[in-house]
Short mmCIF file of C-alpha atoms in Angstrom, two decimals:
data_model
loop_
_atom_site.label_atom_id
_atom_site.label_comp_id
_atom_site.label_asym_id
_atom_site.label_seq_id
_atom_site.Cartn_x
_atom_site.Cartn_y
_atom_site.Cartn_z
CA MET A 1 -44.18 -36.27 29.00
CA SER A 2 -44.50 -39.72 27.55
CA ARG A 3 -47.58 -41.59 26.01
CA LEU A 4 -50.04 -42.91 28.39
CA TYR A 5 -51.55 -46.59 27.83
CA ASP A 6 -54.02 -46.08 25.35
CA THR A 7 -57.70 -47.57 26.32
CA VAL A 8 -57.30 -50.15 23.78
CA GLU A 9 -55.41 -53.29 24.91
CA PRO A 10 -51.47 -52.88 23.74
CA SER A 11 -50.22 -54.63 21.04
CA VAL A 12 -47.77 -58.01 20.29
CA ILE A 13 -45.24 -58.11 17.31
CA ASP A 14 -46.52 -60.94 15.87
CA ASP A 15 -46.24 -62.54 12.09
CA GLU A 16 -49.69 -60.85 11.01
CA MET A 17 -48.38 -57.38 12.23
CA LEU A 18 -45.45 -57.42 10.74
CA LYS A 19 -46.53 -59.15 7.56
CA LYS A 20 -48.92 -56.32 6.92
CA ALA A 21 -46.30 -53.44 7.73
CA VAL A 22 -43.78 -55.37 5.34
CA GLU A 23 -46.63 -55.18 2.74
CA GLU A 24 -47.66 -51.42 3.35
CA GLN A 25 -44.08 -50.08 2.97
CA GLY A 26 -43.32 -52.64 -0.06
CA PRO A 27 -43.48 -52.48 -3.79
CA LYS A 28 -46.82 -50.81 -5.36
CA GLU A 29 -49.31 -51.62 -7.93
CA GLU A 30 -47.98 -54.61 -10.11
CA ALA A 31 -44.82 -55.45 -8.44
CA GLY A 32 -46.94 -54.97 -5.06
CA LYS A 33 -49.23 -57.72 -6.07
CA ILE A 34 -46.56 -60.43 -7.65
CA ALA A 35 -44.74 -59.73 -3.92
CA LYS A 36 -47.96 -60.62 -2.39
CA GLN A 37 -48.37 -63.69 -4.32
CA GLU A 38 -44.59 -64.39 -3.56
CA GLY A 39 -44.20 -63.07 0.26
CA ILE A 40 -41.28 -60.99 0.91
CA ASP A 41 -38.58 -62.91 2.97
CA TYR A 42 -38.27 -60.96 6.39
CA CYS A 43 -34.37 -61.56 5.90
CA ASP A 44 -34.00 -59.47 2.50
CA VAL A 45 -36.25 -56.33 4.33
CA LEU A 46 -33.99 -53.37 4.83
CA SER A 47 -36.49 -50.80 6.02
CA LEU A 48 -39.60 -51.36 8.81
CA ARG A 49 -41.69 -48.60 10.15
CA LEU A 50 -44.08 -49.88 13.23
CA ASP A 51 -44.98 -46.36 14.68
CA PHE A 52 -48.03 -45.85 16.35
CA ARG A 53 -49.26 -49.21 16.58
CA ASN A 54 -49.61 -49.49 20.22
CA ILE A 55 -46.68 -52.15 21.23
CA LEU A 56 -45.73 -52.46 24.46
CA LYS A 57 -42.89 -54.78 23.82
CA VAL A 58 -40.03 -54.91 20.74
CA ASP A 59 -40.14 -58.81 20.08
CA ASN A 60 -40.20 -61.32 17.17
CA LEU A 61 -37.56 -59.10 14.67
CA TRP A 62 -34.94 -61.94 14.77
CA GLN A 63 -35.72 -62.43 11.01
CA PHE A 64 -35.20 -58.77 10.21
CA THR A 65 -31.00 -59.36 10.08
CA LYS A 66 -30.49 -57.04 6.95
CA LEU A 67 -32.61 -54.27 8.51
CA THR A 68 -30.93 -50.95 8.14
CA LYS A 69 -33.82 -48.40 9.43
CA LEU A 70 -36.25 -49.12 12.35
CA GLN A 71 -39.23 -46.48 13.20
CA MET A 72 -40.87 -47.55 16.34
CA ASP A 73 -42.04 -44.44 17.26
CA ASN A 74 -45.33 -43.09 19.09
CA ASN A 75 -45.74 -46.66 20.77
CA ILE A 76 -45.85 -47.76 24.60
CA ILE A 77 -42.73 -49.46 24.80
CA GLU A 78 -41.31 -49.46 28.52
CA LYS A 79 -37.91 -51.27 27.50
CA ILE A 80 -34.87 -51.35 24.65
CA GLU A 81 -34.66 -55.13 24.01
CA GLY A 82 -34.90 -57.90 21.61
CA LEU A 83 -32.89 -56.05 18.82
CA ASP A 84 -29.51 -58.37 19.37
CA ALA A 85 -30.51 -59.92 15.77
CA LEU A 86 -30.59 -56.29 13.87
CA VAL A 87 -26.74 -56.34 13.78
CA ASN A 88 -27.28 -53.81 10.48
CA LEU A 89 -29.37 -51.40 11.82
CA ARG A 90 -27.74 -48.04 11.05
CA TRP A 91 -31.13 -45.89 12.10
CA LEU A 92 -32.85 -46.22 15.26
CA ASP A 93 -36.42 -44.42 16.02
CA LEU A 94 -38.02 -45.18 19.36
CA SER A 95 -38.93 -41.42 20.70
CA PHE A 96 -42.41 -40.91 22.13
CA ASN A 97 -42.36 -43.84 24.03
CA ASN A 98 -42.07 -44.88 27.82
CA ILE A 99 -38.27 -45.82 27.99
CA GLU A 100 -36.62 -44.79 30.97
CA MET A 101 -33.41 -46.53 30.50
CA LEU A 102 -30.78 -46.58 27.63
CA GLU A 103 -29.91 -50.31 27.33
CA GLY A 104 -29.67 -53.45 24.88
CA LEU A 105 -27.82 -51.66 22.21
CA ASP A 106 -24.20 -53.89 22.44
CA LYS A 107 -24.77 -55.43 19.41
CA LEU A 108 -25.76 -52.61 17.24
CA THR A 109 -22.55 -51.77 16.39
CA LYS A 110 -23.41 -49.93 12.91
CA LEU A 111 -25.87 -47.66 14.41
CA GLU A 112 -25.21 -44.02 13.25
CA ASP A 113 -28.64 -42.16 14.18
CA LEU A 114 -30.26 -42.80 17.52
CA THR A 115 -33.79 -41.46 18.03
CA MET A 116 -34.77 -41.30 21.78
CA TYR A 117 -37.17 -38.32 22.07
CA ASN A 118 -39.57 -37.68 24.58
CA ASN A 119 -39.15 -40.21 26.85
CA ARG A 120 -38.31 -40.70 30.52
CA ILE A 121 -34.49 -41.29 30.19
CA THR A 122 -32.80 -40.38 33.53
CA ARG A 123 -29.28 -40.94 32.50
CA LEU A 124 -26.71 -41.57 29.43
CA GLU A 125 -25.29 -44.72 29.38
CA ASN A 126 -24.78 -48.22 27.65
CA MET A 127 -24.08 -46.94 24.61
CA ASP A 128 -20.38 -48.21 24.37
CA SER A 129 -20.56 -50.47 21.56
CA LEU A 130 -21.90 -47.52 19.24
CA PRO A 131 -18.93 -46.10 17.77
CA ASN A 132 -19.94 -44.77 14.59
CA LEU A 133 -23.11 -42.50 16.23
CA HIS A 134 -23.28 -39.39 14.03
CA VAL A 135 -26.96 -38.47 15.34
CA LEU A 136 -28.32 -38.38 18.93
CA SER A 137 -31.47 -37.35 19.92
CA VAL A 138 -32.46 -37.42 23.83
CA GLY A 139 -34.82 -34.30 24.27
CA ASN A 140 -37.86 -34.24 26.16
CA ASN A 141 -36.35 -36.55 28.39
CA LYS A 142 -35.16 -36.45 32.51
CA ILE A 143 -31.42 -35.95 32.23
CA ASP A 144 -30.69 -33.56 34.87
CA GLN A 145 -26.67 -34.19 35.56
CA LEU A 146 -24.51 -31.92 33.61
CA ASP A 147 -21.22 -34.28 34.17
CA ASN A 148 -23.79 -37.56 32.74
CA LEU A 149 -22.62 -35.23 29.38
CA ILE A 150 -19.24 -36.23 29.45
CA TYR A 151 -20.13 -39.73 28.72
CA LEU A 152 -20.41 -38.36 25.03
CA ARG A 153 -17.00 -37.75 24.47
CA ARG A 154 -16.44 -41.67 23.44
CA PHE A 155 -18.34 -40.88 20.23
CA PRO A 156 -15.99 -39.09 18.07
CA ASN A 157 -18.18 -39.30 14.96
CA LEU A 158 -20.97 -37.24 17.24
CA ARG A 159 -22.05 -34.23 15.19
CA THR A 160 -25.56 -33.80 15.87
CA LEU A 161 -26.89 -33.98 19.42
CA ASN A 162 -30.39 -32.52 20.78
CA LEU A 163 -30.91 -32.19 24.68
CA SER A 164 -33.85 -29.39 24.74
CA GLY A 165 -36.12 -29.98 26.70
CA ASN A 166 -34.19 -32.10 29.68
CA PRO A 167 -33.95 -30.61 33.07
CA VAL A 168 -30.05 -30.06 32.45
CA CYS A 169 -30.87 -27.45 29.78
CA ASP A 170 -31.75 -25.12 32.91
CA ASP A 171 -28.29 -24.99 33.87
CA GLN A 172 -27.01 -21.35 33.21
CA GLY A 173 -23.83 -23.07 31.87
CA TYR A 174 -25.46 -26.02 29.74
CA LYS A 175 -24.29 -24.71 26.71
CA LEU A 176 -20.74 -23.67 27.22
CA PHE A 177 -20.04 -27.06 29.37
CA VAL A 178 -21.25 -29.20 25.78
CA VAL A 179 -19.45 -27.05 23.58
CA ALA A 180 -16.54 -27.39 25.61
CA TYR A 181 -16.44 -31.00 26.57
CA LEU A 182 -18.00 -32.37 23.30
CA SER A 183 -15.97 -30.51 20.61
CA GLN A 184 -16.69 -32.83 18.15
CA LEU A 185 -20.52 -31.11 17.45
CA VAL A 186 -21.28 -29.47 14.78
CA TYR A 187 -24.87 -29.04 15.90
CA LEU A 188 -26.22 -28.50 19.26
CA ASP A 189 -30.57 -28.45 20.05
CA PHE A 190 -31.01 -28.00 16.14
CA ARG A 191 -28.55 -24.80 16.00
CA LEU A 192 -25.12 -24.77 14.18
CA ILE A 193 -22.13 -24.17 16.85
CA ASP A 194 -20.32 -20.84 15.64
CA GLU A 195 -17.00 -20.16 16.31
CA ASP A 196 -17.33 -17.45 18.99
CA THR A 197 -19.14 -19.83 20.90
CA ARG A 198 -16.39 -22.78 20.91
CA GLN A 199 -13.81 -20.21 21.87
CA LYS A 200 -15.65 -18.81 24.67
CA ALA A 201 -16.55 -22.38 26.13
CA HIS A 202 -12.88 -23.31 25.44
CA SER A 203 -11.44 -20.43 27.46
CA LEU A 204 -14.02 -21.15 30.42
CA TYR A 205 -12.97 -24.94 30.72
CA GLU A 206 -9.45 -24.69 29.35
CA ASN A 207 -8.20 -26.18 32.74
CA LYS A 208 -10.34 -28.63 33.45
CA LEU A 209 -10.48 -30.14 29.90
CA GLY A 210 -6.36 -30.15 30.27
CA GLU A 211 -6.80 -32.55 33.35
CA LEU A 212 -9.40 -34.38 31.82
CA MET A 213 -7.62 -35.00 28.23
CA HIS A 214 -5.08 -35.92 30.46
CA ASN A 215 -6.70 -39.08 32.24
CA GLU A 216 -8.45 -39.85 28.94
CA LYS A 217 -4.80 -40.27 27.60
CA GLN A 218 -3.62 -42.78 30.51
CA ALA A 219 -7.31 -44.62 30.18
CA GLU A 220 -6.30 -44.80 26.23
CA VAL A 221 -2.85 -46.13 26.90
CA ALA A 222 -4.05 -48.73 29.43
CA ARG A 223 -7.09 -49.50 27.10
CA GLN A 224 -4.49 -50.50 24.54
CA ALA A 225 -2.11 -52.22 26.61
CA GLU A 226 -4.82 -54.42 27.54
CA GLU A 227 -6.23 -54.96 23.88
CA ASP A 228 -2.85 -55.36 22.95
CA ALA A 229 -2.57 -57.90 25.75
CA GLU A 230 -5.62 -59.62 24.65
CA LYS A 231 -4.48 -60.19 21.16
CA GLU A 232 -1.29 -61.56 21.97
CA LEU A 233 -2.94 -64.17 24.13
CA MET A 234 -5.42 -64.94 21.32
CA LYS A 235 -2.10 -66.17 19.27
CA HIS A 236 -0.73 -68.34 22.37
CA LYS A 237 -4.02 -69.63 22.61
CA GLU A 238 -3.74 -70.54 18.69
CA ALA A 239 -0.52 -71.94 19.31
CA TYR A 240 -2.04 -74.07 22.10
CA VAL A 241 0.79 -73.25 24.56
CA GLU A 242 -1.37 -70.22 26.41
CA HIS A 243 0.21 -69.24 30.07
CA LEU A 244 3.58 -71.72 29.17
CA ASN A 245 5.79 -68.49 29.42
CA THR A 246 4.29 -68.07 33.00
CA PRO A 247 5.13 -70.47 36.06
CA LEU A 248 1.16 -70.30 35.97
CA LEU A 249 1.31 -74.66 35.26
CA PHE A 250 3.83 -74.97 38.36
CA GLU A 251 1.73 -73.02 40.61
CA SER A 252 -1.72 -74.89 39.23
CA MET A 253 0.20 -78.16 40.56
CA TYR A 254 0.23 -76.61 44.30
CA LYS A 255 -3.05 -74.54 44.07
CA GLU A 256 -4.83 -78.23 43.78
CA ASP A 257 -2.62 -79.89 45.96
CA PRO A 258 -3.10 -79.15 49.98
CA GLU A 259 -0.74 -82.04 50.71
CA GLY A 260 1.87 -80.25 48.52
CA MET A 261 1.50 -77.26 50.66
CA LYS A 262 1.76 -78.36 53.55
CA LEU A 263 5.08 -80.60 52.65
CA SER A 264 6.00 -76.98 50.88
CA LEU A 265 6.93 -75.55 54.55
CA LEU A 266 9.34 -78.72 55.51
CA PRO A 267 12.90 -76.83 56.60
CA GLY A 268 15.70 -76.51 54.08
CA LEU A 269 12.80 -78.16 51.21
CA GLN A 270 12.53 -74.08 50.01
CA ASP A 271 15.88 -74.11 48.06
CA MET A 272 15.19 -77.67 46.65
CA LEU A 273 11.63 -76.26 45.78
CA LYS A 274 13.20 -73.19 44.16
CA ASP A 275 15.53 -75.41 41.88
CA PHE A 276 12.52 -77.56 40.57
CA GLN A 277 10.63 -74.19 39.80
CA ASP A 278 13.31 -72.86 38.01
CA LYS A 279 13.78 -76.31 35.73
CA PHE A 280 10.11 -76.78 35.11
CA VAL A 281 9.54 -72.76 34.22
CA ASP A 282 12.48 -73.10 31.71
CA VAL A 283 10.96 -76.26 29.92
CA CYS A 284 7.33 -74.81 29.74
CA LEU A 285 9.11 -71.54 28.31
CA LYS A 286 10.68 -73.60 25.64
CA THR A 287 7.60 -75.87 24.97
CA PHE A 288 6.03 -72.04 24.60
CA GLU A 289 8.82 -70.83 22.43
CA TYR A 290 8.45 -74.03 19.90
CA GLY A 291 4.48 -73.62 20.00
CA MET A 292 4.32 -70.16 18.88
CA LYS A 293 7.49 -70.85 16.12
CA GLY A 294 5.29 -73.59 14.96
CA TYR A 295 2.43 -71.25 15.11
CA GLY A 296 4.60 -68.74 12.84
CA LYS A 297 4.72 -71.69 10.21
CA ARG A 298 1.49 -72.68 10.35
CA CYS A 299 -0.05 -69.38 9.72
CA THR A 300 2.35 -68.70 7.03
CA GLU A 301 1.34 -72.32 5.12
CA LEU A 302 -2.02 -71.28 5.21
CA ALA A 303 -1.57 -67.68 3.86
CA GLU A 304 0.79 -69.26 0.98
CA PHE A 305 -2.35 -71.87 0.36
CA ASN A 306 -4.97 -69.20 0.12
CA ALA A 307 -2.83 -67.28 -2.15
CA CYS A 308 -2.21 -70.31 -4.36
CA ILE A 309 -5.86 -71.20 -4.39
CA GLU A 310 -6.69 -67.30 -5.01
CA ALA A 311 -4.37 -67.14 -7.65
CA ALA A 312 -5.57 -70.35 -9.60
CA LYS A 313 -9.13 -68.89 -9.43
CA SER A 314 -8.23 -65.72 -10.75
CA GLU A 315 -6.56 -67.35 -13.58
CA ASN A 316 -9.33 -69.16 -14.14
CA LYS A 317 -11.79 -66.33 -14.39
CA ARG A 318 -9.19 -64.11 -16.60
CA GLN A 319 -9.95 -67.47 -19.20
CA ALA A 320 -13.55 -67.76 -18.74
CA VAL A 321 -13.85 -63.86 -19.40
CA LYS A 322 -11.91 -63.98 -22.33
CA VAL A 323 -13.72 -66.61 -23.79
CA ILE A 324 -17.21 -65.01 -22.91
CA ASP A 325 -16.17 -61.49 -24.47
CA GLU A 326 -15.06 -63.18 -27.41
CA PHE A 327 -18.31 -65.07 -27.43
CA ASP A 328 -20.42 -61.30 -27.16
CA GLU A 329 -18.91 -60.15 -30.19
CA ARG A 330 -19.68 -63.06 -32.31
CA LYS A 331 -23.29 -62.76 -30.77
CA LYS A 332 -23.59 -59.15 -31.34
CA LYS A 333 -22.66 -59.84 -35.12
CA LEU A 334 -24.88 -62.61 -35.57
CA PHE A 335 -27.80 -60.86 -33.58
CA SER A 336 -27.30 -58.21 -36.08
CA GLU A 337 -27.46 -59.90 -38.89
CA LEU A 338 -30.40 -61.82 -37.75
CA LEU A 339 -32.70 -58.43 -37.05
CA VAL A 340 -31.99 -57.69 -40.83
CA THR A 341 -32.74 -60.89 -42.88
CA SER A 342 -35.86 -62.15 -43.50
CA ASP A 343 -34.47 -65.74 -45.62
CA ALA A 344 -35.86 -68.66 -43.69
CA VAL A 345 -33.30 -70.37 -44.54
CA ASP A 346 -30.46 -67.66 -44.03
CA GLN A 347 -32.14 -67.22 -40.36
CA GLU A 348 -32.16 -71.09 -39.48
CA GLN A 349 -28.78 -71.29 -40.89
CA LYS A 350 -27.60 -68.47 -38.38
CA MET A 351 -29.45 -69.58 -35.83
CA ASN A 352 -28.21 -73.31 -35.68
CA GLU A 353 -25.08 -71.31 -36.02
CA TYR A 354 -25.72 -69.77 -32.66
CA HIS A 355 -26.71 -72.86 -31.07
CA GLU A 356 -23.86 -74.71 -32.00
CA ASP A 357 -21.56 -71.62 -30.24
CA VAL A 358 -23.61 -71.71 -27.35
CA ASN A 359 -23.15 -75.62 -26.64
CA ALA A 360 -19.62 -74.83 -27.69
CA ILE A 361 -19.09 -72.16 -24.63
CA TRP A 362 -20.70 -74.99 -22.34
CA ASP A 363 -18.12 -77.12 -22.82
CA VAL A 364 -15.30 -74.70 -22.68
CA LEU A 365 -16.68 -73.16 -19.46
CA MET A 366 -17.14 -76.44 -17.81
CA GLY A 367 -13.89 -77.72 -18.74
CA PHE A 368 -12.38 -74.60 -17.03
CA GLU A 369 -14.19 -75.78 -14.42
CA MET A 370 -13.21 -79.05 -14.20
CA GLN A 371 -9.56 -78.14 -14.97
CA LEU A 372 -9.88 -75.30 -11.48
CA VAL A 373 -11.30 -78.62 -9.67
CA ASP A 374 -8.73 -81.12 -10.08
CA GLN A 375 -5.80 -77.95 -9.69
CA LEU A 376 -7.58 -77.26 -6.59
CA GLU A 377 -7.93 -80.50 -5.46
CA GLU A 378 -4.38 -80.94 -6.04
CA THR A 379 -3.37 -77.81 -4.06
CA ILE A 380 -5.38 -78.83 -1.22
CA LYS A 381 -4.23 -82.54 -1.07
CA ASP A 382 -0.55 -80.92 -0.69
CA PHE A 383 -1.73 -78.52 2.29
CA GLU A 384 -3.11 -81.21 3.80
CA ARG A 385 -0.01 -83.30 3.51
CA ASN A 386 2.09 -80.47 4.94
CA MET A 387 -0.14 -79.47 7.66
CA THR A 388 -0.22 -82.89 9.08
CA ASP A 389 3.04 -83.65 9.17
CA MET A 390 3.58 -79.92 10.62
CA THR A 391 1.06 -80.70 13.25
CA SER A 392 2.76 -84.33 14.16
CA GLN A 393 6.10 -82.56 14.20
CA LEU A 394 4.70 -79.72 16.61
CA VAL A 395 2.82 -82.70 18.91
CA GLU A 396 5.78 -85.06 18.88
CA TYR A 397 8.50 -82.17 19.65
CA ILE A 398 6.58 -80.73 22.46
CA GLN A 399 5.26 -84.23 23.95
CA GLY A 400 9.13 -84.57 24.46
CA LEU A 401 9.62 -81.56 26.40
CA ILE A 402 6.75 -82.79 28.58
CA THR A 403 8.00 -86.22 29.21
CA GLN A 404 11.21 -83.73 30.74
CA LEU A 405 8.47 -82.25 33.06
CA ARG A 406 7.48 -85.58 34.43
CA ASP A 407 11.07 -86.38 34.54
CA LEU A 408 11.34 -83.04 36.67
CA GLU A 409 8.24 -84.07 38.66
CA ASN A 410 9.76 -87.46 39.06
CA ALA A 411 13.19 -86.70 40.60
CA HIS A 412 11.35 -84.14 42.93
CA ASN A 413 9.09 -86.41 44.26
CA GLU A 414 12.54 -89.16 44.98
CA LYS A 415 14.51 -85.93 46.79
CA LEU A 416 11.16 -84.98 48.69
CA LEU A 417 10.24 -88.46 49.71
CA GLU A 418 14.33 -88.79 50.88
CA MET A 419 14.36 -85.81 52.79
CA CYS A 420 11.01 -86.72 54.56
CA MET A 421 12.36 -90.03 55.74
CA SER A 422 15.15 -88.50 57.24
CA VAL A 423 12.82 -85.72 58.74
CA LEU A 424 10.43 -88.70 59.95
CA GLU A 425 13.17 -90.69 61.48
CA LYS A 426 14.14 -87.12 63.63
CA VAL A 427 10.73 -86.68 64.71
CA VAL A 428 10.22 -90.48 65.99
CA LYS A 429 13.63 -89.77 67.79
CA ASN A 430 12.95 -86.32 68.90
CA GLU A 431 15.81 -85.05 67.28
CA MET A 432 14.39 -82.05 65.32
CA ASP A 433 16.05 -78.63 65.48
CA GLU A 434 13.05 -76.81 64.11
CA GLU A 435 9.54 -77.06 65.38
CA LEU A 436 7.18 -77.95 62.28
CA PRO A 437 4.23 -76.51 61.76
CA ASP A 438 0.83 -78.33 63.38
CA ASP A 439 -0.25 -79.17 59.82
CA LEU A 440 2.82 -80.57 58.75
CA ARG A 441 3.40 -82.36 62.10
CA MET A 442 0.72 -84.70 61.37
CA LEU A 443 1.75 -85.78 58.03
CA PHE A 444 5.17 -87.28 60.08
CA VAL A 445 2.94 -89.71 62.52
CA ASP A 446 4.12 -92.42 60.67
CA LYS A 447 5.85 -93.74 57.59
CA ASP A 448 2.77 -94.87 55.90
CA THR A 449 1.05 -91.56 56.66
CA ILE A 450 3.55 -89.29 54.82
CA VAL A 451 4.50 -91.56 52.21
CA ASN A 452 0.92 -91.41 51.46
CA ALA A 453 0.76 -87.88 51.50
CA ILE A 454 4.22 -87.42 49.01
CA GLY A 455 2.30 -89.99 46.70
CA ALA A 456 -1.19 -87.99 46.77
CA SER A 457 0.96 -84.58 45.92
CA HIS A 458 3.17 -86.59 43.39
CA ASP A 459 -0.29 -87.52 41.90
CA VAL A 460 -1.95 -84.33 41.60
CA HIS A 461 1.18 -82.78 39.95
CA LEU A 462 1.56 -85.88 37.42
CA ILE A 463 -2.26 -85.39 36.69
CA LYS A 464 -2.02 -81.40 35.67
CA ILE A 465 1.07 -82.47 33.74
CA ASP A 466 -0.62 -84.79 31.68
CA ASN A 467 -3.96 -82.73 31.56
CA ARG A 468 -1.68 -79.47 29.87
CA GLU A 469 -0.08 -82.82 27.25
CA ASP A 470 -3.42 -83.96 26.42
CA GLU A 471 -5.16 -80.09 25.85
CA ILE A 472 -2.87 -79.88 23.43
CA VAL A 473 -2.77 -82.88 21.29
CA THR A 474 -6.16 -82.86 21.11
CA ARG A 475 -6.43 -78.80 20.42
CA SER A 476 -4.04 -79.23 17.90
CA GLY A 477 -6.05 -82.12 15.95
CA SER A 478 -9.21 -80.65 16.52
CA TRP A 479 -7.84 -77.78 14.60
CA LEU A 480 -6.46 -79.51 11.94
CA THR A 481 -9.70 -81.58 11.46
CA GLY A 482 -11.47 -78.61 11.54
CA CYS A 483 -9.38 -76.56 9.42
CA LEU A 484 -9.71 -78.96 6.08
CA GLN A 485 -12.89 -79.57 6.94
CA ASP A 486 -14.00 -76.10 5.89
CA ILE A 487 -11.29 -75.83 3.09
CA GLN A 488 -13.45 -79.09 1.57
CA ALA A 489 -16.46 -77.26 2.67
CA GLY A 490 -16.06 -74.17 0.96
CA GLU A 491 -14.30 -75.64 -2.39
CA CYS A 492 -17.51 -77.97 -2.79
CA ALA A 493 -20.22 -74.96 -2.40
CA ARG A 494 -17.84 -72.89 -4.61
CA ASN A 495 -17.98 -75.86 -7.23
CA ARG A 496 -21.65 -76.03 -7.17
CA ALA A 497 -22.54 -72.56 -6.89
CA ARG A 498 -20.21 -72.23 -10.13
CA VAL A 499 -21.82 -75.06 -11.95
CA VAL A 500 -25.51 -73.18 -11.36
CA GLU A 501 -23.80 -70.03 -12.46
CA ILE A 502 -22.56 -71.81 -16.02
CA SER A 503 -26.09 -73.43 -16.31
CA SER A 504 -27.78 -70.44 -15.61
CA TYR A 505 -25.69 -68.02 -18.10
CA ILE A 506 -26.49 -70.48 -20.85
CA ASP A 507 -29.93 -70.63 -20.27
CA HIS A 508 -29.78 -66.95 -20.60
CA LEU A 509 -28.22 -67.09 -23.68
CA ARG A 510 -30.61 -69.74 -25.03
CA ASP A 511 -33.62 -67.60 -24.17
CA GLU A 512 -31.81 -64.67 -25.44
CA ILE A 513 -32.41 -65.93 -29.08
CA ASP A 514 -35.81 -67.90 -28.42
CA THR A 515 -37.03 -64.20 -27.69
CA LEU A 516 -35.15 -62.19 -30.35
CA ASP A 517 -38.02 -60.19 -32.37
CA LEU A 518 -36.86 -61.25 -35.84
CA PRO A 519 -38.26 -60.20 -39.02
CA GLU A 520 -41.07 -62.29 -40.27
CA ALA A 521 -39.59 -65.68 -42.47
CA ILE A 522 -40.07 -65.46 -46.22
CA ALA A 523 -39.45 -69.07 -47.52
#
């Protein structure tokens, strides 16, 4: 079915092979010579053919980040790998190879056309990340399970499917099964699916399809709920208060506190512990709500800042375009006059006039840019000031709430110590009404043991609270620093690019008149 190893040694995808392939498929004649001399940057290549080259392993394609079409048919490839960098790939041909499993396609989210014809594939799988798949050719493989084809229902854009030559096609009900379960298809095995076939398939599998669609709908609802929960959690993380709307922080204090877990079994402690938890979780919830409120304010401030920046840039661009359009009108008039005059004095006068106008355009455009730089600098300073104040207020208020958590822990610890001293006294006098579990009784051998156990538990709880506070302070500060650095870097890059753009435009204007084919001047 698939290609056998040739007598020649398998080829390796090295720089020499890639360079040769790119040159073969690049520009021809004079353009090709120039491209060969200057070299072609792999990251600019859109299409690449590596067919009939006896390649065993897919490798060294990481530079082809803009590639949209890759043809690697008729090789001896055994595994799909090395494609993660090709995130813009839309068309992939790996037909006539020795591939046994569909894999390694996770990053190819833009893929529309996948050809795996004539390989050794036994199962359709591992393509969940290809939502745009439109054409799938897996003919002449070893797919033999009819139910496995239901996997393709997850591709709503799939219109063309080729399975011919697989064992599954020998099943008498193959065609109607595929048409029924994959109703999105237009073509199956090189043939248009007619309406009569669709109706027969639907009638035959109506009941089973109804059950399947019901299950799919439930799965979709569950998936959507999970996705929504994940998005919501991401917002909580961006607000630095994830899980503070749950008892997780309280539970984590005891999860890593073996002494506290033992002490929680103390008779009469449950009510006190429940009261402690309720108050603790209530403060955590207040922290969460304040953090989310601060997050909303931060998002609003950021959106208003970006809108202000874009408005300033748009207005600046409008002014520059107006000046350039007016200059273009003058340039057209002057060039048309230059092309009909042969008077040397007149030519020189008009060329001087043009150069003066170009210099004036340079001054105006650079003036606009400097004006925009000053305007954006002031806007960025205001934003930095506002965000710094907002972050400081957020941290200060949350630190106050976390202080309340410490106070609750300290108060609970004092009550616990008092209760344990009372229990110790009863244990020593053998006056306990209830039998203590063995692990708990071991803590009441003497005063030092129980005091040390309570102290160790208290330390664990305080460390957990301190760590959560430090995390909020650190993350909020890091976000602010990173945000401001990104804004400054973006503005710096924009300014450099604009200055280069203006300079290139002015150079182009000067070249235009220098290369103008003027009539021969007559003195």
